Coordinates of C-alpha atoms in Angstrom, one line a residue:
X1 CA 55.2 29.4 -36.9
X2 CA 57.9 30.2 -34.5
X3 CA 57.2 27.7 -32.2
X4 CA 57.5 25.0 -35.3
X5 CA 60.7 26.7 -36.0
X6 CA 62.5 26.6 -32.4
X7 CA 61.1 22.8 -32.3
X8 CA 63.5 22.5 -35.0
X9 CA 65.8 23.6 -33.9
X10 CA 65.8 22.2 -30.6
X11 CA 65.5 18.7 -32.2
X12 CA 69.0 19.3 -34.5
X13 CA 70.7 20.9 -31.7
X14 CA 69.9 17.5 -30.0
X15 CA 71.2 15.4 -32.9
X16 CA 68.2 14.5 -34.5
X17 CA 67.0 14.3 -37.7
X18 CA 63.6 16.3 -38.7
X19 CA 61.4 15.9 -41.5
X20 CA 60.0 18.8 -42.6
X21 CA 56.2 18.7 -44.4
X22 CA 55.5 21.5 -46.5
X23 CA 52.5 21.9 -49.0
X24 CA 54.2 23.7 -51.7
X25 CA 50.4 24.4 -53.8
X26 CA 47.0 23.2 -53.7
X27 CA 43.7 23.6 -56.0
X28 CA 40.3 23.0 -55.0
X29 CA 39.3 22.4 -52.0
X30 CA 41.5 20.7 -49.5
X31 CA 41.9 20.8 -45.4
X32 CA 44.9 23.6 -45.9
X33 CA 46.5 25.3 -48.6
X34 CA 49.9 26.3 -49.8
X35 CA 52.7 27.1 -47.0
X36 CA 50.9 25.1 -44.3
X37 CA 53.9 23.1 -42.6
X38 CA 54.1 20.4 -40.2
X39 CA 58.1 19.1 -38.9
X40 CA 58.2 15.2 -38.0
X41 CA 60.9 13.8 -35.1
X42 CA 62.0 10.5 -34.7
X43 CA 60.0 9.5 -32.2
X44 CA 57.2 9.9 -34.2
X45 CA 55.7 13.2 -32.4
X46 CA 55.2 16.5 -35.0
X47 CA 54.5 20.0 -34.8
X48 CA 52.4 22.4 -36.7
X49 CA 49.6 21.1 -39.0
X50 CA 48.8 20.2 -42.9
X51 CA 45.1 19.8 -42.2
X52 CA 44.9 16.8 -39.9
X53 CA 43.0 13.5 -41.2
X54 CA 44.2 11.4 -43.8
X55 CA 46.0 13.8 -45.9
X56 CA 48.0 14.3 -42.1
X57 CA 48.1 10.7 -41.2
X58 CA 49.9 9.5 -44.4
X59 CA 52.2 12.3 -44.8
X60 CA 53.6 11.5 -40.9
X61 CA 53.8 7.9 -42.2
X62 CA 56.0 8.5 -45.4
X63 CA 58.0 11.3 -43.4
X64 CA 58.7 8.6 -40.8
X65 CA 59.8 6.5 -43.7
X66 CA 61.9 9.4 -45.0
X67 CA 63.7 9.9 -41.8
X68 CA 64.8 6.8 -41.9
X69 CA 66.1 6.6 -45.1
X70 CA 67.4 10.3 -44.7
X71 CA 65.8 11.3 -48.3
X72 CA 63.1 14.4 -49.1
X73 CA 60.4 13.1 -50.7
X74 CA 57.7 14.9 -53.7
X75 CA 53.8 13.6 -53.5
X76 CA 50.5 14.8 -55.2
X77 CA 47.3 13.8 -53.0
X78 CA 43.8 13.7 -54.5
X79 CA 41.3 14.7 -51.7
X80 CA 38.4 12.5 -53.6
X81 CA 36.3 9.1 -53.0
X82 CA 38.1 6.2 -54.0
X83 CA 41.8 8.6 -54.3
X84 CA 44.5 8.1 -52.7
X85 CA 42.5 9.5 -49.1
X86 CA 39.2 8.6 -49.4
X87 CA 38.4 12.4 -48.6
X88 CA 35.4 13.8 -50.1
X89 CA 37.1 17.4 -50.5
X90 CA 37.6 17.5 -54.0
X91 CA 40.8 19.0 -54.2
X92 CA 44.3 18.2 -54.5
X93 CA 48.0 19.1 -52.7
X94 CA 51.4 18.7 -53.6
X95 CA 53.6 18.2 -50.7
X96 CA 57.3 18.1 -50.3
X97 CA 59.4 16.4 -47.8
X98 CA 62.9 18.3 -46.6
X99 CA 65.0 15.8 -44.5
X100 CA 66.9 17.8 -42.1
X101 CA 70.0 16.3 -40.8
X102 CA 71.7 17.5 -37.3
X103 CA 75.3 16.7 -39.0
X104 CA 73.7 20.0 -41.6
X105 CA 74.8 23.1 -39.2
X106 CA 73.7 25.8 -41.6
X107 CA 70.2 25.0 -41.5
X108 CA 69.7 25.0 -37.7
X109 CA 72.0 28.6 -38.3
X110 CA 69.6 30.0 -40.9
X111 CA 67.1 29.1 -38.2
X112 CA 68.3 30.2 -35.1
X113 CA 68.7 34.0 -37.4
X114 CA 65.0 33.6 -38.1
X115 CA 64.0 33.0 -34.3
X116 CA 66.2 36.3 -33.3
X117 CA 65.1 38.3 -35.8
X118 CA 61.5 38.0 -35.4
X119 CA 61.7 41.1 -33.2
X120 CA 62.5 43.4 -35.8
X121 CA 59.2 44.3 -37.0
X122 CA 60.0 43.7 -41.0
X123 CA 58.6 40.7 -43.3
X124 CA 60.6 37.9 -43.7
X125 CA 60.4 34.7 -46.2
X126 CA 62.0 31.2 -45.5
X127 CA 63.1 30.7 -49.4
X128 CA 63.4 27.0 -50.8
X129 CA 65.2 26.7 -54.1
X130 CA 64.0 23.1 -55.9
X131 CA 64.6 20.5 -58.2
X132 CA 62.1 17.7 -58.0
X133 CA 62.0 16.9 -54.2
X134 CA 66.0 17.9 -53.8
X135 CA 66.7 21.4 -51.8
X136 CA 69.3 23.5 -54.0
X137 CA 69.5 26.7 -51.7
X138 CA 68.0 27.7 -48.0
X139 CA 67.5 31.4 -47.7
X140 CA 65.7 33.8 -44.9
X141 CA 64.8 36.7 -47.2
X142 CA 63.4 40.0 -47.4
X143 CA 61.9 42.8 -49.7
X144 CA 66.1 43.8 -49.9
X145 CA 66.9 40.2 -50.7
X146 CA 68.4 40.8 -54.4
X147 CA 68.3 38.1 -57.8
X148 CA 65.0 36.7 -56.7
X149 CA 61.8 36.0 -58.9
X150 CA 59.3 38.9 -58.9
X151 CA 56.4 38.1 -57.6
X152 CA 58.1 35.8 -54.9
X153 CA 57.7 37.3 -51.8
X154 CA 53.6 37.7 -51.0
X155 CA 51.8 37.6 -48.1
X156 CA 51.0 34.2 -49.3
X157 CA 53.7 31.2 -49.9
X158 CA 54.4 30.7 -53.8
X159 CA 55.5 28.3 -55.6
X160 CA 56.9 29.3 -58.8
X161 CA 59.7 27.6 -61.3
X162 CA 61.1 25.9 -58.6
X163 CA 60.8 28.4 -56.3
X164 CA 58.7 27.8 -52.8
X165 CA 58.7 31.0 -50.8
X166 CA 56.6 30.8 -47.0
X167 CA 56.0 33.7 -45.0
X168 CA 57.9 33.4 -41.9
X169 CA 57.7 36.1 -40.3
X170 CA 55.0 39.2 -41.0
X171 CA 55.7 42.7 -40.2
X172 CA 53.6 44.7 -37.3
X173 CA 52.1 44.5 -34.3
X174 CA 48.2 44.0 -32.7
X175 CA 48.3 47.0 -30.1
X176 CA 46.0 46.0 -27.3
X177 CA 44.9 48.6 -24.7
X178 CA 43.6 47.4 -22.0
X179 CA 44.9 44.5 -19.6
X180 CA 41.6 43.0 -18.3
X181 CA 39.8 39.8 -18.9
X182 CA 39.1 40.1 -22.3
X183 CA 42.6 40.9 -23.2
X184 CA 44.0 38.3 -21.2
X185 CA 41.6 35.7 -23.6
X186 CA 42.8 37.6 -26.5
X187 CA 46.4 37.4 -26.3
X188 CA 46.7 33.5 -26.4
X189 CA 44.3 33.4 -29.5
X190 CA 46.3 36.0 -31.6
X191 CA 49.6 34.5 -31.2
X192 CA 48.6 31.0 -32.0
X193 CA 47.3 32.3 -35.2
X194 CA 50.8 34.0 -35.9
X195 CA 49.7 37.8 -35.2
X196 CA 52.3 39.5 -32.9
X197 CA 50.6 40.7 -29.6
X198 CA 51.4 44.0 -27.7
X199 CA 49.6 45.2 -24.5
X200 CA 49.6 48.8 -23.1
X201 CA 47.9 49.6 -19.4
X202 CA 48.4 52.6 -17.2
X203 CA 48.6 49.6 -14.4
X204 CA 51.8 48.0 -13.8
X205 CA 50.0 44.9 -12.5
X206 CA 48.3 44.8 -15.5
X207 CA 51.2 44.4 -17.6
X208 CA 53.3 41.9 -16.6
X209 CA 54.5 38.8 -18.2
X210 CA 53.6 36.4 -15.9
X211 CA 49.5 38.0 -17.1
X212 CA 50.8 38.0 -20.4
X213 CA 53.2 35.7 -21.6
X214 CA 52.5 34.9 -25.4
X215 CA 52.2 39.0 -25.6
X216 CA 55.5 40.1 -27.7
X217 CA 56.0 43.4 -25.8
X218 CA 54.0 45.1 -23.0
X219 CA 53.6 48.7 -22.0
X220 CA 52.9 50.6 -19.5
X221 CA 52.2 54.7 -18.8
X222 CA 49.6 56.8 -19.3
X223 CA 47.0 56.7 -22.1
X224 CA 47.4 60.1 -23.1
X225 CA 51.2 59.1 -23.9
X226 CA 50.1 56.4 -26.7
X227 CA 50.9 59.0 -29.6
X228 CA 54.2 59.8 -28.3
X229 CA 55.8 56.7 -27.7
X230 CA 54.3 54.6 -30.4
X231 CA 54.6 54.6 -34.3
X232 CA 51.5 52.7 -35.6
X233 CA 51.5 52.4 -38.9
X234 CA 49.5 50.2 -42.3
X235 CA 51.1 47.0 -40.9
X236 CA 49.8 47.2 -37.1
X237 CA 46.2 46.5 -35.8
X238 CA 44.8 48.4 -33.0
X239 CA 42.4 47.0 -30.7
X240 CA 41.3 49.4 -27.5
X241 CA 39.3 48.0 -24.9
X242 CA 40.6 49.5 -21.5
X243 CA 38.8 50.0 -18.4
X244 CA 36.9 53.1 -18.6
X245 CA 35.0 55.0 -21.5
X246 CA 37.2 57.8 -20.8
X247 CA 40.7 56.0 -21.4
X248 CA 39.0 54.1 -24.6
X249 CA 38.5 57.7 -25.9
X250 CA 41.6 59.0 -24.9
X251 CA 43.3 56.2 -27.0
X252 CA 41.1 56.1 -29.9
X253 CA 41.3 60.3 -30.4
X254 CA 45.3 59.4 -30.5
X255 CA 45.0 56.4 -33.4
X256 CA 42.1 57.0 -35.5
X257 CA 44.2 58.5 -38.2
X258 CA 47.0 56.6 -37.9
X259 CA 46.7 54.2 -40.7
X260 CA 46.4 51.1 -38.9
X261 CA 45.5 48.0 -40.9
X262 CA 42.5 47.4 -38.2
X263 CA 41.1 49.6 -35.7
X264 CA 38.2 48.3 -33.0
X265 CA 37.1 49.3 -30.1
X266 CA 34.9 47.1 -27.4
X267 CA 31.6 49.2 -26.3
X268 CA 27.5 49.8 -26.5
X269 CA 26.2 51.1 -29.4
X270 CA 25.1 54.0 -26.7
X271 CA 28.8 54.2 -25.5
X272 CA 30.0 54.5 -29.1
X273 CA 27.2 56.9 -30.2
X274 CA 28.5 59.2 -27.7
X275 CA 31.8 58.9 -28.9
X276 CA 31.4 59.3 -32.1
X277 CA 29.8 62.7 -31.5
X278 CA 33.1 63.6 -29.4
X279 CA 35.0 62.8 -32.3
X280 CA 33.2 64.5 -34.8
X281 CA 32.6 67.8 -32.8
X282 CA 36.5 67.6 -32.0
X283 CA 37.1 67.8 -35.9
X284 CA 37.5 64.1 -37.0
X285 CA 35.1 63.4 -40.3
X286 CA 32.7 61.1 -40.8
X287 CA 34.7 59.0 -43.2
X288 CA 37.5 58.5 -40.6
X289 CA 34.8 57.1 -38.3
X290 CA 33.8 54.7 -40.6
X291 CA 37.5 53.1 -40.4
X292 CA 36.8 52.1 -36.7
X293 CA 35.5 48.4 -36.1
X294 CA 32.9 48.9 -33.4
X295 CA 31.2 47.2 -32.1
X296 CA 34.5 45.1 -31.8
X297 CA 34.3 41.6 -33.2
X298 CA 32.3 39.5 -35.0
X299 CA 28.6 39.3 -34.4
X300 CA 28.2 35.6 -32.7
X301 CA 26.2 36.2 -29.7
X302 CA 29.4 36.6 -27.4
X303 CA 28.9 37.3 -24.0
X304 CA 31.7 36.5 -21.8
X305 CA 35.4 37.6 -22.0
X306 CA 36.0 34.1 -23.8
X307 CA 33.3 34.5 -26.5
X308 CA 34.3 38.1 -27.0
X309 CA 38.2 37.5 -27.7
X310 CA 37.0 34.8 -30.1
X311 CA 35.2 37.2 -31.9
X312 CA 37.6 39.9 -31.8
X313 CA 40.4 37.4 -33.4
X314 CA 37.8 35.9 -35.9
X315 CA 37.1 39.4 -37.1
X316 CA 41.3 40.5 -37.3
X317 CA 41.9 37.0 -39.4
X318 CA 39.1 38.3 -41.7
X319 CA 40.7 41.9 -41.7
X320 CA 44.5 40.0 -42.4
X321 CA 42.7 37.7 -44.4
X322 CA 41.2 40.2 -46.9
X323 CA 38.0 38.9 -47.0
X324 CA 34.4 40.0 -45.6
X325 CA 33.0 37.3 -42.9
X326 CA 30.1 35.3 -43.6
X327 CA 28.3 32.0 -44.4
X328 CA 30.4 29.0 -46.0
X329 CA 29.1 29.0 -49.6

């Protein structure tokens, strides 16, 4: 989502236009759902996504249309043989077009604010007030924001009386310990799917940003220092996968009753047997075992550090998700 943002605002900075996509709600089935976003430039280049296909193909055309006209735009798809698509989803999506003119310095401001602010750990909303397809009031909002709606500000976008509210920015961090190959496939995957990545290593080398560059923050010190200088609380997930059994233990003794949202750990079954009864003859119940995630990731055969950050990422966008993985029903 950031990257769609600084696009943005890159493109008004440079005195064009954007038209921005947004699918305000949805029912059935359909390629995306509420609060998925694409931005359209004159050139005819986009970023972010609505789904792709038709639904994606049309909805560049009219926002091309839009731009230049310099109007926003309201349209209800059916995703249905012989609809407006010819998609055999079944669903339908309401999408609204905001045109976003260079000459309009307060959006590109509101903007900017976002992009700086994303460091500050706290949930944030981009908050569209409407009236048919026209924008009434732009707001970055948070859980302080006063005279909104209840039940505006989800972890979900809503779209409510005239109300369309997107999560922008989500509070905490995915704590990654451990700088090795698996890691470095990790890091990539979680911040293209919007989770905030943070890697600790008691190895300088393995901590840079030129081995980490999509990683928000990076650490470095000994393991046995993770409980001193870290707060990890409901909002963070906690993945440990460092080089030795030793260190993985080390870590995990520190965080298992912190509260994290997710806690895995990369392992055997023998390795994690043996910790277990570490853990448990060190004073740590049985019911606070159970929190950890391990073995780590998703069972799909994974072998190589590749597979096995797939996994790992499938299983955290299950976790953030709410839902428990399994066959499409």
């Amino acid at each position: 989502m950031r990257a769609l943002f600084r696009s943005i605002v890159h493109a008004l900075e440079a005195g064009q236009p954007v038209q921005l996509v947004s699918i305000l709600a949805s029912s059935g089935s359909t390629p995306r759902g509420a609060g998925a976003v694409l931005a359209v430039f004159p050139d005819g280049s986009s970023a972010g996504t609505i789904g792709g296909g038709n639904v994606e193909y049309e909805a560049v055309r009219l926002a091309s249309a839009l731009l230049r006209s310099g109007e926003n735009g309201l349209r209800d798809f059916r995703f249905a043989p012989g609809e407006d698509l010819g998609m055999a989803c079944g669903g339908q999506a309401t999408l609204h077009f905001h045109h976003l003119s260079p000459g309009d310095g307060s959006t590109a401001a509101l903007l900017r604010r976002l992009l700086a602010s994303s460091g500050e750990n706290r949930d944030q909303w981009l908050v569209r007030r409407l009236e048919g397809a026209q924008v009434l009031e732009t707001l970055l909002a948070d859980r302080d924001t006063p005279e909104l709606p209840p039940g505006l500000l989800e972890h979900r976008a809503v779209f409510r009386e005239g109300w369309f509210s997107l999560p922008a920015v989500r509070a905490g961090l995915v704590y990654i310990f451990g700088g090795g190959h698996v890691s470095q496939a990790l890091v990539p995957l979680l911040a293209a799917a919007g989770f905030r990545p943070a890697v600790w290593d008691d190895r300088p080398e393995f901590v840079s940003p030129d081995r980490f560059p999509q990683a928000e923050r990076l650490f470095c010190g000994p393991f046995e220092e993770v409980s001193s200088r870290l707060s990890v609380t409901a909002d963070d997930d906690v993945v440990i996968m460092t080089r030795g059994h030793q260190a993985d233990y080390t870590v995990l003794a520190q965080l298992l009753r912190s509260g994290a949202r997710y806690l895995g750990c990369i392992g055997s079954r023998r390795k994690l047997a043996l910790c277990r009864e570490r853990l448990l003859a060190e004073g740590f119940t049985e019911e606070e075992y159970r929190r950890l995630h391990a073995p780590i990731g998703l069972n799909i055969g994974a072998e190589t550090p590749a597979e096995i950050a797939v996994s790992v990422a499938a299983e955290l966008i299950a976790v953030r998700a709410g839902v428990e993985p399994g066959p499409w029903v």
